[in-house]
Coordinates of C-alpha atoms and ligand atoms in Angstrom, one line a residue:
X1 CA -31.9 7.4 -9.3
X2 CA -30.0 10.0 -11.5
X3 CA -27.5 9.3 -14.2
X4 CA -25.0 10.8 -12.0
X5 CA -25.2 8.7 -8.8
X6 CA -25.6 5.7 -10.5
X7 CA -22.3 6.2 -12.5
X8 CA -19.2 7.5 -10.5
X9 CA -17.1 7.8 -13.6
X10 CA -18.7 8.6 -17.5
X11 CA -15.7 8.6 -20.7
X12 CA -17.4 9.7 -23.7
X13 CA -15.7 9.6 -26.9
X14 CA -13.0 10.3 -25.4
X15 CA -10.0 10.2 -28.2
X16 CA -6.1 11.2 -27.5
X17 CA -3.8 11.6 -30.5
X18 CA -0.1 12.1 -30.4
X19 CA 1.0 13.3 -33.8
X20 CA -0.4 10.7 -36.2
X21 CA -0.4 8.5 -33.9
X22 CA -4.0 7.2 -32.1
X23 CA -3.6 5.8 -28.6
X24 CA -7.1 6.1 -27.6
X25 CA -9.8 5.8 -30.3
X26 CA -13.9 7.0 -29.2
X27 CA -13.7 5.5 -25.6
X28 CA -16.8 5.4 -24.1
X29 CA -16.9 3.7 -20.4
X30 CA -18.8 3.7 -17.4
X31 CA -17.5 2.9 -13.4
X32 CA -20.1 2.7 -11.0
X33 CA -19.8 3.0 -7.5
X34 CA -19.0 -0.1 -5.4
X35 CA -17.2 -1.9 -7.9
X36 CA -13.7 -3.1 -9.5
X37 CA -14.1 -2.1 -13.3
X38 CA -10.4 -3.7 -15.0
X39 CA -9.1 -2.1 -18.0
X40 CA -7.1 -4.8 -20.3
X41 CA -5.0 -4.9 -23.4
X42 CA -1.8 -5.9 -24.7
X43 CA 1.1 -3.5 -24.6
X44 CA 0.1 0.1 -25.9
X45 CA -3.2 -0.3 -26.3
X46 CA -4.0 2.8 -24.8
X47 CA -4.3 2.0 -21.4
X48 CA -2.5 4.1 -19.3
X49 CA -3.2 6.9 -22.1
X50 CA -6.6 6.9 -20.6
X51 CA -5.5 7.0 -17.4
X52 CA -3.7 9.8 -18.0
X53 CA -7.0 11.5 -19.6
X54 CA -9.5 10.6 -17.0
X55 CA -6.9 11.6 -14.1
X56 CA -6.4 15.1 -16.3
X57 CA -2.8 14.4 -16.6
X58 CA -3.3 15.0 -20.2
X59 CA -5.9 17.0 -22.5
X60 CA -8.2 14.4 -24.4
X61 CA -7.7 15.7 -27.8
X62 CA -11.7 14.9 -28.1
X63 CA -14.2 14.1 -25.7
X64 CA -16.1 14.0 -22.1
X65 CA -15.2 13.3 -19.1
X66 CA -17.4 13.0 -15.9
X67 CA -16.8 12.4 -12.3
X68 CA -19.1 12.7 -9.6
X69 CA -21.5 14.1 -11.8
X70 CA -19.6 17.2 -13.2
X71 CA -17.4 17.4 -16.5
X72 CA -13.8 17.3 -15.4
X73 CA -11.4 20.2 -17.2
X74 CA -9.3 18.6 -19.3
X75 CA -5.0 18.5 -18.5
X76 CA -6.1 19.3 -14.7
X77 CA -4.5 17.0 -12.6
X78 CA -5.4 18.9 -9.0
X79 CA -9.0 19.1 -10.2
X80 CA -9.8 15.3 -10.6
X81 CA -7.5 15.0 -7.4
X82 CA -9.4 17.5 -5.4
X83 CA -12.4 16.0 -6.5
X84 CA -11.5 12.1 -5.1
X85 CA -10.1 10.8 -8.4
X86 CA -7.2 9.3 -7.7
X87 CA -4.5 7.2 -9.8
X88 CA -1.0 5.6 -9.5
X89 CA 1.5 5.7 -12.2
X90 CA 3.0 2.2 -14.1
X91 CA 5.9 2.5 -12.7
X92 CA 5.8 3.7 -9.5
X93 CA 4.1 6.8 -8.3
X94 CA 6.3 7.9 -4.7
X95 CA 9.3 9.7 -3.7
X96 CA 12.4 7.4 -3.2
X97 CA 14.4 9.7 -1.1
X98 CA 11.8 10.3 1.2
X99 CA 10.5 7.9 4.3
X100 CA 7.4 5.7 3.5
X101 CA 6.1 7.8 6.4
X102 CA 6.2 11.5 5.0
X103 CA 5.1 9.8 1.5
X104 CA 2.2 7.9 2.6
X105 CA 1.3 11.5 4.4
X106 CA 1.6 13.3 1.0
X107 CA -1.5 11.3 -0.1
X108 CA -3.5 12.9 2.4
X109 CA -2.8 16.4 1.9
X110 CA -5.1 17.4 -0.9
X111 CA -8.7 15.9 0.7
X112 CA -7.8 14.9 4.3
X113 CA -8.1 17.6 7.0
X114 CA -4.6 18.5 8.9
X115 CA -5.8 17.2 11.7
X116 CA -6.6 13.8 10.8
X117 CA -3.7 13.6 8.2
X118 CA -1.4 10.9 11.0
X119 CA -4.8 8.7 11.2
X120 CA -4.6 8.4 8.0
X121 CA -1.2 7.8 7.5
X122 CA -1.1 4.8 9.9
X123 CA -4.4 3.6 8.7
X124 CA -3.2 3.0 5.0
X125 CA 0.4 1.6 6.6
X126 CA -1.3 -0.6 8.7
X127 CA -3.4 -2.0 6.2
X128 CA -0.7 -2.3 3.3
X129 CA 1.3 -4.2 6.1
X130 CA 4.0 -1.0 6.1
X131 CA 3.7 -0.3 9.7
X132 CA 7.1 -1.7 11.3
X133 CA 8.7 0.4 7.6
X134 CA 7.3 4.0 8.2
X135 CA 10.7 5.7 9.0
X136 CA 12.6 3.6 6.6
X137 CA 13.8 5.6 2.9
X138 CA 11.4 4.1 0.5
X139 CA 14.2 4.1 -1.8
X140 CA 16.0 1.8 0.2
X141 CA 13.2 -1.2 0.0
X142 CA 12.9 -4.1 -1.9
X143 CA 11.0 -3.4 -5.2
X144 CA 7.7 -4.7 -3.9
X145 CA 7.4 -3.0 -0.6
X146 CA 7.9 0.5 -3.0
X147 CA 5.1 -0.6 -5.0
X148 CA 2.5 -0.9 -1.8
X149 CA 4.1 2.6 -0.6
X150 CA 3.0 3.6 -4.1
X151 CA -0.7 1.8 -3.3
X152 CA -0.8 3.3 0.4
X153 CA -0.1 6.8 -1.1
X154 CA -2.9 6.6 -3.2
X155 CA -5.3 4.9 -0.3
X156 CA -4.3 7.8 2.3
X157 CA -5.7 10.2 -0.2
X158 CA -9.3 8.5 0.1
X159 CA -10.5 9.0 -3.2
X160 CA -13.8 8.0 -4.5
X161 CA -12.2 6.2 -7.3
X162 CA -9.1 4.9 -7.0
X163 CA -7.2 4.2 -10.1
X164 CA -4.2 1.8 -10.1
X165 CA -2.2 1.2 -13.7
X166 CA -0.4 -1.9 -12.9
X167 CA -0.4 -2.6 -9.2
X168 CA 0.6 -5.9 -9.3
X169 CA 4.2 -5.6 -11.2
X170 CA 6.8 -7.5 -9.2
X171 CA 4.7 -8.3 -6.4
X172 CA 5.3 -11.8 -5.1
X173 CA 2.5 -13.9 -4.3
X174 CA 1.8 -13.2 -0.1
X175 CA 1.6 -9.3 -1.7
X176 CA -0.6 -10.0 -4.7
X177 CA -3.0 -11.5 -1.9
X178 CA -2.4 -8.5 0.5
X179 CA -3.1 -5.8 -2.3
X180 CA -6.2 -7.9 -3.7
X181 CA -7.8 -7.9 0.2
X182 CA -6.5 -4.3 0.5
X183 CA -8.7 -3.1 -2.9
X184 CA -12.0 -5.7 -1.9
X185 CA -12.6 -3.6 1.4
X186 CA -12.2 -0.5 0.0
X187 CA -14.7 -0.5 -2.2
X188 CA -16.9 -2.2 0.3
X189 CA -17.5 1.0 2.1
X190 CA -19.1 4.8 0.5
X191 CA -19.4 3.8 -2.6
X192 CA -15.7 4.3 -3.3
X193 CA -14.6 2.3 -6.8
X194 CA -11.8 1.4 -8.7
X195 CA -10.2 1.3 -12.0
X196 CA -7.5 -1.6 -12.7
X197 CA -5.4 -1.9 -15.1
X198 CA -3.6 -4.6 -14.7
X199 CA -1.9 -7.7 -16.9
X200 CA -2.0 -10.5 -14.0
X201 CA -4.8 -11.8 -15.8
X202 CA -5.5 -14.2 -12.9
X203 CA -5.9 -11.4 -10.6
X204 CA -7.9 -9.6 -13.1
X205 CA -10.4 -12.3 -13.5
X206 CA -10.5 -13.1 -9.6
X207 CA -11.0 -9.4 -8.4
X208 CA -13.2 -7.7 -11.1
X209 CA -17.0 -7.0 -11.3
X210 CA -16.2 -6.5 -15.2
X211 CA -14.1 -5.5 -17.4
X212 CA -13.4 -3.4 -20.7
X213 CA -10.7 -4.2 -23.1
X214 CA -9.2 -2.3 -25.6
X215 CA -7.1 -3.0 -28.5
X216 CA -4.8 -0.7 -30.7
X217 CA -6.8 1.8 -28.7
X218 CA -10.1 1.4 -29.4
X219 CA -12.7 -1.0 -27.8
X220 CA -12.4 -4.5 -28.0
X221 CA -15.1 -6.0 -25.9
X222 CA -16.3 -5.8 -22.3
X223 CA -18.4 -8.1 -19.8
X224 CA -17.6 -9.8 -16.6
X225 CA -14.7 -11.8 -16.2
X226 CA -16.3 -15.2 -17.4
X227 CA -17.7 -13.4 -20.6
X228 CA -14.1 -12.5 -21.3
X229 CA -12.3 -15.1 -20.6
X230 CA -14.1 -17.0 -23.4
X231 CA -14.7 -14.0 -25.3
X232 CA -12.9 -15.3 -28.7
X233 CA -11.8 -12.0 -29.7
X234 CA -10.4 -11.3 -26.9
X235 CA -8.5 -14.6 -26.7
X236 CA -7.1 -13.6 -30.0
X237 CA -5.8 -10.0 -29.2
X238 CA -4.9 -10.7 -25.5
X239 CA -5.2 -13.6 -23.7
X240 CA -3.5 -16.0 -26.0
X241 CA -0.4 -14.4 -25.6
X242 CA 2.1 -15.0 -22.8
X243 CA 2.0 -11.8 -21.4
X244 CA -1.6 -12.3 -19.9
X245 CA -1.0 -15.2 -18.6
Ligands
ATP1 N1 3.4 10.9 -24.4 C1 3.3 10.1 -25.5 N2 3.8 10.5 -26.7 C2 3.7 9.8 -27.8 N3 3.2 8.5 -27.9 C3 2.7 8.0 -26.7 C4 2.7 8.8 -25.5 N4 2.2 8.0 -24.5 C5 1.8 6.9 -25.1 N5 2.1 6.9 -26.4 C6 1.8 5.8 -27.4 O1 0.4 5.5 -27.3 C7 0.2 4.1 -27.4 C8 -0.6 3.7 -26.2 O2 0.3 3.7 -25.1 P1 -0.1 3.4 -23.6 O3 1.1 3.7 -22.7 O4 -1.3 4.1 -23.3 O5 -0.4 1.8 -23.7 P2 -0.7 0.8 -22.5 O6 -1.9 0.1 -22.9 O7 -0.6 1.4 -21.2 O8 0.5 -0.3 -22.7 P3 1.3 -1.1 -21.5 O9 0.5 -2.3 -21.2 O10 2.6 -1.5 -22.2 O11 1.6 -0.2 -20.4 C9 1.5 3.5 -27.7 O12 1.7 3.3 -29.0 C10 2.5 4.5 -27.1 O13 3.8 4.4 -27.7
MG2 MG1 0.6 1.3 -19.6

């Protein structure tokens, strides 16, 4: 097997300055297909910086990035879009103003053919549990329903890698359950992954395959849940504090 189908998603020393500041420092990581790969950290450790990268929301100032097998351009949003890379934002990635209906159908428009576009649409309702709220404003709904519009946006865009920053914010516990069923059959099927980041350290631990975590932007340590869980380091930067728990 070839380099490129055995990793869906390759970072190499990927860095991201702003001014003197260094929010991502020599990232190197791997997401293969089939699995949930969770990106940790305390509070500005670069997370959603490299989200930003790898999705080609912003320029790496150095470094690779490789998707499918082909570099991404760098600061190109459409073109990791186009190409099935797909993320939310932190803090909600839909239109309030608009219906959860005609959002969930602006996921589809970049990969999913006109035709098949209201398929999809009730598809990723149905399995977010949004299907009796399609013509309501999403605006107008309670702060976790927006967040799985947010999540059924990104799953009617059927990306090969799907990558959520924070999915789990304000979600009470009956929608925590749906979203975690929601992200386990997805990437049962085509080889379609996901990238989590994500500070319900509970979740975390329950859903990933393994897990990287970073730490004032650079790399802390990374293995499968167990590993770090009692990873001491880790412990230290992270999971001591009341924020991951
Ligand atoms: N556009 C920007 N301009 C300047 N500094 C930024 C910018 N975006 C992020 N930073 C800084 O980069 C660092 C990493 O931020 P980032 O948002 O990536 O952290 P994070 O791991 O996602 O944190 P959180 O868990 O709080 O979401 C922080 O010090 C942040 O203030
Ligand atoms: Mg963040």
């Amino acid at each position: 097997m070839s380099i490129e189908m055995q990793s869906l998603l390759q970072v190499e020393a990927v860095s991201r300055r702003f001014g003197g500041l260094v929010a991502v420092k020599d990232l190197d990581l791997e997401v293969r297909p089939g699995e949930i790969f969770g990106l940790i950290g305390p509070n500005g450790a670069g997370k959603s910086t490299t989200f930003n990268v790898i999705s080609g929301f912003l320029a790496p100032t150095s470094g690779k990035v490789t998707f499918a097998g082909k570099a991404l351009p760098g600061g190109k949003a459409g073109a990791a879009s186009q190409a099935g890379l797909v993320r939310t934002f932190q803090h909600g990635s839909y239109v309030r103003n608009m219906s959860v209906r005609d959002n969930i159908r602006l996921g589809t428009l970049a990969r999913i053919a006109p035709g098949n576009r209201i398929a999809k649409v009730r598809e990723a309702a149905d399995l977010l549990g949004l299907t009796e709220m399609l013509d309501e404003i999403a605006g107008n709904l309670p702060h976790g329903l927006q967040r799985l519009v947010s999540i059924a946006i990104s799953i009617a865009a059927a990306p090969k890698l799907l990558c959520l920053d924070e999915p789990l914010t304000g979600l009470n516990e009956t929608e925590v359950t749906t979203v975690l069923r929601v992200l386990n059959g997805y990437r049962e099927s085509d080889g379609r992954a996901i990238l989590l980041v994500e500070h319900n350290m509970k979740a975390v631990m329950k859903i990933c395959d393994r897990i990287h975590v970073l730490h004032h932007g650079e790399f802390l340590a990374s293995g499968n849940p167990a590993e770090i869980q009692n990873n001491p380091k880790v412990i230290e930067a992270y999971l001591g504090q009341a924020n991951a728990s």
